XYZ file of C-alpha atoms in Angstrom:
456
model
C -8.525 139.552 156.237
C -8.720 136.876 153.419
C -11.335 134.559 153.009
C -10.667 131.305 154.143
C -10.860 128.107 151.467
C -14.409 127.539 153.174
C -15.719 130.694 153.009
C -14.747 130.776 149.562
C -16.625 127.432 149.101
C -19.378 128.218 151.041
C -19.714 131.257 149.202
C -19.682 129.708 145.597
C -22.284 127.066 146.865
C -24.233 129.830 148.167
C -24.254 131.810 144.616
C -24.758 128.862 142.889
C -28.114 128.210 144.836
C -29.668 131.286 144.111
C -30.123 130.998 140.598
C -32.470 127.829 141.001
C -35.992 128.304 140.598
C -37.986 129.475 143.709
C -35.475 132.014 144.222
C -32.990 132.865 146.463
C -32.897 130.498 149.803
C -32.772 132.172 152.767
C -29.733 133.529 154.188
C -27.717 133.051 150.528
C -25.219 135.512 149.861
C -25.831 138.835 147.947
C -23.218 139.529 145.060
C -23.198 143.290 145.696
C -20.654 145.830 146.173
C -19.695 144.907 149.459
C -18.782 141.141 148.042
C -16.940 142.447 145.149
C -14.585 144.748 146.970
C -13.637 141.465 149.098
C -12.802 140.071 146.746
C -10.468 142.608 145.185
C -8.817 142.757 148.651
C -8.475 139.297 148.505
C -6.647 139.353 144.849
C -4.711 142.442 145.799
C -3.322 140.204 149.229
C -2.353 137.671 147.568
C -0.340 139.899 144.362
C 1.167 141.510 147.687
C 1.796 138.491 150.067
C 2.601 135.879 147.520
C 4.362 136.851 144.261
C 8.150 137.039 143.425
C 10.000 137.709 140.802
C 10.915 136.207 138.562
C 7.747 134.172 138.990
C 7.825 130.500 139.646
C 6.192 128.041 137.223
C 4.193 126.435 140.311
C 2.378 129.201 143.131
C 3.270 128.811 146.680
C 1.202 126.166 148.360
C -1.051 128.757 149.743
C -2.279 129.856 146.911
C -2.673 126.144 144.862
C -6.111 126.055 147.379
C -6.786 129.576 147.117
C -6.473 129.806 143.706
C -8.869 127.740 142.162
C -11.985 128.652 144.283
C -11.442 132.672 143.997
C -11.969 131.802 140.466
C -14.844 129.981 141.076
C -16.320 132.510 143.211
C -15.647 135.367 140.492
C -17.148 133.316 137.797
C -20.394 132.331 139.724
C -20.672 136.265 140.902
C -20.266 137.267 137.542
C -22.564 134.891 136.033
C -25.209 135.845 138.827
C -24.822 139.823 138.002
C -24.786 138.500 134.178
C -28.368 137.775 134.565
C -29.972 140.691 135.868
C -28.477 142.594 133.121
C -31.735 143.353 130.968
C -31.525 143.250 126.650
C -31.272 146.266 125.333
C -30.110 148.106 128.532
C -28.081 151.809 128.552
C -26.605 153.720 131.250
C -30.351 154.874 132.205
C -31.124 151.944 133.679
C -30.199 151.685 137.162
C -30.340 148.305 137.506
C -28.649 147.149 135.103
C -26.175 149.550 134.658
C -24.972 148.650 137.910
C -25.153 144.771 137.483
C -22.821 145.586 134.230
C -20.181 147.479 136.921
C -20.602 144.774 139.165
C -19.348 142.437 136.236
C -16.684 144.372 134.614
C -15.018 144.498 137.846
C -14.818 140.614 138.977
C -13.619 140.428 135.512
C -11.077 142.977 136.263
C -10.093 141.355 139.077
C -9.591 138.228 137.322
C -7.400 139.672 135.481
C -4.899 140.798 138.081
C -5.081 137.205 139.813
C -1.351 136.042 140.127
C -0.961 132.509 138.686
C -4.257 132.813 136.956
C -3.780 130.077 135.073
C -4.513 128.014 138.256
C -8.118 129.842 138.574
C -9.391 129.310 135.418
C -12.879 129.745 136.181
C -12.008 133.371 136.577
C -12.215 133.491 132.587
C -15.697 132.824 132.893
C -15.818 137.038 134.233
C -14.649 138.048 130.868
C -17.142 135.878 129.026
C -19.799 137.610 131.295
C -18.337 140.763 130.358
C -18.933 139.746 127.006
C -22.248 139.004 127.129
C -23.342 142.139 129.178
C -21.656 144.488 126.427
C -23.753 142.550 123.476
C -26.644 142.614 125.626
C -26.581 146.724 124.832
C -28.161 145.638 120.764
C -25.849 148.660 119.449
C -22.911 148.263 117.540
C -20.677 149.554 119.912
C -21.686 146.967 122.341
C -21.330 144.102 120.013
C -17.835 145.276 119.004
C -16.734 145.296 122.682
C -18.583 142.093 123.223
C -16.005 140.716 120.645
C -12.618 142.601 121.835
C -13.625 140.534 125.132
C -14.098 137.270 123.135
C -10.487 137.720 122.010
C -9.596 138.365 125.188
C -10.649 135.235 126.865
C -10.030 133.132 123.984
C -6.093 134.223 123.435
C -5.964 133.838 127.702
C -7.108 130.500 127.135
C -4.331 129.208 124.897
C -1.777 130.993 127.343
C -3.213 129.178 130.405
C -2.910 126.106 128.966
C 0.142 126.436 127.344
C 2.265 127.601 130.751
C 0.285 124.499 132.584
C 1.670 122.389 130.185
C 0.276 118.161 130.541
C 1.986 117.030 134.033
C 0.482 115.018 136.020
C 0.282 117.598 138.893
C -1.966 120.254 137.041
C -3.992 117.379 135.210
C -6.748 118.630 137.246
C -6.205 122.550 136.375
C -6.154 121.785 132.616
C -9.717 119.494 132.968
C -10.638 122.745 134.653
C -10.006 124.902 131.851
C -11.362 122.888 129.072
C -14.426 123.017 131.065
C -14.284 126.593 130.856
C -13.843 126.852 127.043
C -16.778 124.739 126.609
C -18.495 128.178 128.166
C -16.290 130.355 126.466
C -17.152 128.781 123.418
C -21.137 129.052 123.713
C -20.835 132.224 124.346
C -19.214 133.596 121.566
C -21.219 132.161 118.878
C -24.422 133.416 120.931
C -22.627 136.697 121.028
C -22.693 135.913 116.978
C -26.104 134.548 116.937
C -27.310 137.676 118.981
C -25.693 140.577 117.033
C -27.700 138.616 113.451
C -30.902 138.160 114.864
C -31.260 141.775 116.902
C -29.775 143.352 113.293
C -32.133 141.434 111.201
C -35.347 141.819 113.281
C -35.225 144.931 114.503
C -33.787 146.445 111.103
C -37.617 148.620 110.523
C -37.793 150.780 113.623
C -33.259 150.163 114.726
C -31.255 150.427 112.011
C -33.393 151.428 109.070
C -33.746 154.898 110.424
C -30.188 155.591 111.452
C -29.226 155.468 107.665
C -31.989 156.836 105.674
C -31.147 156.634 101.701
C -27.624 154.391 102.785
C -29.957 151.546 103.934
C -28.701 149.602 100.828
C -25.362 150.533 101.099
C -25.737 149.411 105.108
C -27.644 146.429 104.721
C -24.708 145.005 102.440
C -22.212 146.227 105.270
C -24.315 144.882 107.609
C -24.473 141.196 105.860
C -21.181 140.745 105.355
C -20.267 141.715 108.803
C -22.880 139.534 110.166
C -21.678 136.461 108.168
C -18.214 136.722 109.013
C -19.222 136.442 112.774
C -21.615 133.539 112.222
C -18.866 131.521 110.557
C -16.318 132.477 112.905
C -19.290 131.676 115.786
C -19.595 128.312 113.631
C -15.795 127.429 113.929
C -15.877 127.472 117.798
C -19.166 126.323 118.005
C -17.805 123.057 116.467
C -14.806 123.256 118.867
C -17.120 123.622 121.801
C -19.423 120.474 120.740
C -15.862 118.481 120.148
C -14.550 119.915 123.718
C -17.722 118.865 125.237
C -17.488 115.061 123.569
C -14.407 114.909 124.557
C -14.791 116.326 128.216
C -17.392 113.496 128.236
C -15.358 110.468 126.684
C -12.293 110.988 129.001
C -13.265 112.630 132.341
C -17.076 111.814 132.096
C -19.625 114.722 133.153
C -21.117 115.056 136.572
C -24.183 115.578 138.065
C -23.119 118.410 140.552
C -21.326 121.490 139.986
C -18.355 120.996 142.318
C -15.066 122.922 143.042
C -13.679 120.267 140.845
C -15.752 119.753 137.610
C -18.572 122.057 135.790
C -20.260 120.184 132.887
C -23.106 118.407 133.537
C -24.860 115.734 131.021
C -26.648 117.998 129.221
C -23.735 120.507 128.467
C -24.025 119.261 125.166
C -26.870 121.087 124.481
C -26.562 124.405 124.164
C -23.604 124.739 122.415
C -24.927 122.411 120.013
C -28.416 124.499 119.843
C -26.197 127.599 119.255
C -23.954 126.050 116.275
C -27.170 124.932 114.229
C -28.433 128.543 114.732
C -25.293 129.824 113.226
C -24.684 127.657 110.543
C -28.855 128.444 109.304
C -27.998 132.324 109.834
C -25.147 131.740 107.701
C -26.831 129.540 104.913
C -30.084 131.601 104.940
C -26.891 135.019 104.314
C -25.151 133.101 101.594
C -27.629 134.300 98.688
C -26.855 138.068 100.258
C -23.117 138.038 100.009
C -23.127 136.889 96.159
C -25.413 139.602 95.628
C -22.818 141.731 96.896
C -20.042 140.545 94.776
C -18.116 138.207 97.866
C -16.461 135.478 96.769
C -17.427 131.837 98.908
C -14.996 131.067 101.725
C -12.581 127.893 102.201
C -11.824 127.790 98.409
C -15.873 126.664 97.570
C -16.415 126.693 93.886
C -19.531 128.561 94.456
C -21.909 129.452 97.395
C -24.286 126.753 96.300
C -21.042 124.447 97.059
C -20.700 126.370 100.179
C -24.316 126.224 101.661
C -24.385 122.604 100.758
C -20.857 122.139 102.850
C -22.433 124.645 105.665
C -25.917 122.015 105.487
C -23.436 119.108 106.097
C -21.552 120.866 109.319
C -25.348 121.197 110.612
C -25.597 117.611 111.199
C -23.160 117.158 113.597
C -24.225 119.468 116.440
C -28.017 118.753 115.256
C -27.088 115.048 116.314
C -25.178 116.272 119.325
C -28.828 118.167 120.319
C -31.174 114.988 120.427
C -29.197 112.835 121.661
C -30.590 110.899 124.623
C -29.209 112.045 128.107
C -29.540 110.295 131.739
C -29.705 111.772 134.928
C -28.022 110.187 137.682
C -30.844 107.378 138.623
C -30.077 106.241 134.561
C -33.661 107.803 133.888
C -33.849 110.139 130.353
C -33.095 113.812 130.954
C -35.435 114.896 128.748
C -35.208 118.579 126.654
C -36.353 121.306 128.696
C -38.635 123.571 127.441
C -36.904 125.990 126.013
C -34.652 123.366 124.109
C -37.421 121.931 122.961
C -38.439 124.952 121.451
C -34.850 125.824 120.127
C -35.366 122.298 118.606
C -38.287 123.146 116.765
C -37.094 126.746 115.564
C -34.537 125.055 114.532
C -36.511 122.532 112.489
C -38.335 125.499 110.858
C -36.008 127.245 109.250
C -34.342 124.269 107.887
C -38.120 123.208 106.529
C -38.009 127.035 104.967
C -35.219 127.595 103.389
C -34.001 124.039 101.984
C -36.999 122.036 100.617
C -37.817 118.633 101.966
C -34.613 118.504 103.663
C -34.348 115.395 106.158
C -32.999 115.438 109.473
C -29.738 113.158 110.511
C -32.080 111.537 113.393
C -35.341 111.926 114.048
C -36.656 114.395 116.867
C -39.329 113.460 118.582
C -40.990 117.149 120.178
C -43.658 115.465 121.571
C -46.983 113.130 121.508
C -48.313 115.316 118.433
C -45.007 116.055 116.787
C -42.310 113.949 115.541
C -39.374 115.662 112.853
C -37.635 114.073 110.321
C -38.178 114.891 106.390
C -39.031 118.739 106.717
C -41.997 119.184 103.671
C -44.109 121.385 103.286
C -47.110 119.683 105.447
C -43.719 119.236 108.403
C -43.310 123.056 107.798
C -47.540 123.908 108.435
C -47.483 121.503 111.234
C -44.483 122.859 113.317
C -45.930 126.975 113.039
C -48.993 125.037 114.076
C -46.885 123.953 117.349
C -45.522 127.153 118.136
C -48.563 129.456 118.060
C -50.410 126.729 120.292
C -50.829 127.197 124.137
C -48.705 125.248 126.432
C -49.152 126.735 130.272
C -51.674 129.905 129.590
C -49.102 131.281 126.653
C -48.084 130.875 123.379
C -45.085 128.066 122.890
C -43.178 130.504 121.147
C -42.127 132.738 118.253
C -40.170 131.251 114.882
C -36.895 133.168 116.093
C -35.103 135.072 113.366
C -36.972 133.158 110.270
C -40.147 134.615 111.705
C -39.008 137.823 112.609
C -36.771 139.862 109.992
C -37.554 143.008 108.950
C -34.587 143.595 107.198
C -35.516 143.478 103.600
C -31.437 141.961 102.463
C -31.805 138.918 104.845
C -35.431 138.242 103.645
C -34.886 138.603 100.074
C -32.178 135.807 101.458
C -34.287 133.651 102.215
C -36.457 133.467 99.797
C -33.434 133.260 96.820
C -32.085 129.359 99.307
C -35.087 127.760 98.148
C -36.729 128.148 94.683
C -39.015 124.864 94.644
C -43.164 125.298 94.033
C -44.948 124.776 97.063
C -46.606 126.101 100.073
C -43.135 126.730 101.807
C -41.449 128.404 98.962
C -43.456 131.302 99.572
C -41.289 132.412 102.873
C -43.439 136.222 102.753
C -46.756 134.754 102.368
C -45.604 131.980 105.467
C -44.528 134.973 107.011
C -48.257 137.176 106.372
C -50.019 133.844 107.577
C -48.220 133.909 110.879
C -47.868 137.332 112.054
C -47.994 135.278 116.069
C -44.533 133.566 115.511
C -42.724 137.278 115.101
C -40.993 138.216 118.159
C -41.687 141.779 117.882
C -45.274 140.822 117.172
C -46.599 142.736 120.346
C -44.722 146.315 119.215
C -47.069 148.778 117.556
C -47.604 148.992 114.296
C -45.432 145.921 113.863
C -47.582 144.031 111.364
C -48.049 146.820 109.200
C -44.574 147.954 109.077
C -43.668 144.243 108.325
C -46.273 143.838 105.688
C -44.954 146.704 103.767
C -42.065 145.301 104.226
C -43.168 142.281 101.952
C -44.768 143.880 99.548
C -42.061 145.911 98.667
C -39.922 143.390 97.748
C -42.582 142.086 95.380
């Protein structure tokens, strides 16, 4: 038997629930085997009870209730497998191994929804897919991650395209917009990912799987990295302008609902992603003229180019600080790790263009307030990170702080040729050995010191 349209709602409520902090409430529902195969049935019913051919443009009015919360309730059981799906992970781990199955089939059955267009949240199963295949850090995984970004990205403009702009599926198109805000974020963090995994784990990852090639790969490596950081650049920037415009015409809301997904701050982490891919790409630029690429978009040279890619970075940077309310028209501050995202972000700016200043001013806190990165902006905002906040360390300088891979760093240090204390990106990076993410491995400070001082 089907689920009802209140099961199905009590259901995605229920999902939705658990992933707040404290855990899951008692008595919330389980996304397990048992859940997944209903809903299969349910898909399969309603390919078998419902669909003719040829296919109407509208579904039977059964299905115009049915339709929209079955994709709810795949994308919130996908998103809650999505999660327990560990970095890193291979067939070897139980858990996640079967969190991944869990995930490819809601996607699946997503997929074999009839009028799909009219459960767009179901797209958000392939973006999970996505994400759980780039969560392996291979390259297998990161190529899969992007056959599914294709996927969801090419069902998008068919969805929208057979719903068409009358009044009657106003509501499904809001719908789907709201999904390739999330589609969006998480393909430039699939682009974001594959960089910063390649780049700081190159030492003990990739280094050894080529031996005397390393050159050879590291230049195969770059330019395959910076084609997927401008690509996650370009819908990065559609994202932010999806989200501003989800925001200037339909407003955001304060509750997920059946009806609407984006809350105030959805903003922000497509924004925080975009600036991380546009800095990945700048801080590459140097790389790919080393290895005889000519700029993109016609740019005269990649000076031209980083300066253009510097320019895009103020948009979504502006995007990022800008002031949020909650319901009660009190500020919605930056969570933590925003805040921290804020401040990498802030960092490598400071390190690789000199004295660069901000579009706004970003206030972090009491003791630190960012707008003309210097060198003293630079000292004070490691300073920040490697300080305690709740028994632990703040956090780590992301990728600027942690590549081992000698290409990107040599990189780096060719964006930003000024004297100064920041100039000198390896002897930042020998003063800071804290703000590596890898800085607990063993042996990871002496592998990355030799690092350094071979590129001397």
């Amino acid at each position: 038997m089907t689920l009802t349209p209140e099961q199905l709602r009590e259901l995605c409520r229920g999902i939705r629930n658990r992933g707040k902090k404290g855990g899951p409430p008692p008595g919330s529902p389980e996304v397990d085997d048992g859940l997944v195969r209903q809903i299969e049935s349910d898909v399969d019913e309603y390919r078998a009870r419902y669909y003719l051919e040829p296919r109407p443009q509208l579904p039977p009015e059964p299905l115009r209730e049915l339709l929209p919360l079955m994709g709810w309730l795949i994308y919130e059981a996908s998103l809650d497998r999505l999660w327990v799906v560990k970095p890193g992970w291979t067939e070897e781990d139980a858990g996640s191994a079967a969190a991944a199955s869990l995930v490819e089939r809601l996607a699946d059955a997503g997929r074999a929804l009839v009028w799909p267009e009219f459960a767009p949240r179901a797209l958000g199963a392939t973006r999970a897919q996505a994400l759980v295949e780039s969560k392996r850090d291979t390259e297998e995984g990161y190529d899969r991650a992007w056959h599914y970004h294709r996927e969801a990205e090419k069902k998008y403009r068919v969805y929208l395209d057979t719903l068409g702009h009358l009044d009657d599926r106003a509501d499904f198109v809001v719908a789907l917009d709201e999904v390739l805000l999330q589609l969006g974020l998480a393909e430039t963090g699939t682009a974001c990912r594959t960089a910063e995994r390649v780049v700081g784990r190159w030492d003990d990852e990739f280094e050894p799987l080529y031996g005397d090639r390393s050159k050879r790969e590291q230049d195969r490596w770059v330019q395959r990295m910076f084609a997927q950081l401008i690509q996650g650049v370009e819908t990065g920037e559609t994202a932010v302008a999806n989200a501003k415009r989800i925001q200037e015409v339909h407003r955001f809301v304060y509750q997920v609902t059946e009806a609407r997904l984006t809350l105030p701050v959805g903003l922000r982490n497509p924004a925080i992603m975009t600036c991380r891919a546009l800095l990945l790409a700048y801080s590459l630029c140097p790389a790919m003229e080393r290895s005889g690429r000519m700029p993109p978009d016609g740019a005269q040279s990649w000076s031209s180019y980083q300066k253009a890619l510097l320019e895009r970075f103020n948009e979504p940077f502006t995007a990022l600080c800008a002031p949020v309310q909650k319901e009660d028209e009190t500020d919605w501050p930056l969570s933590d790790d925003h805040r921290r995202s804020l401040v990498q972000l802030c960092l490598h700016l400071g390190l690789v263009t000199p004295r660069h200043v901000l579009p706004c001013e970003a206030v972090i806190d009491g003791s630190l307030t960012l707008k003309v990165l210097d060198d003293d902006v630079v000292e004070a905002i490691s300073v920040w990170l490697t300080a305690e906040a709740g028994g632990k360390q703040r956090g780590d300088a992301n990728t600027i702080g942690t590549a081992s891979m000698p290409a990107f760093i040599a990189s780096v240090e060719a964006c930003r040729q000024d004297s100064g204390r920041a100039s000198d990106y390896r002897l930042w990076r020998l003063r800071y050995p804290d703000l590596d993410r890898y800085a607990e491995q063993k042996n990871r400070a002496i592998r990355i010191a030799r690092i350094l001082r071979s590129l001397e």
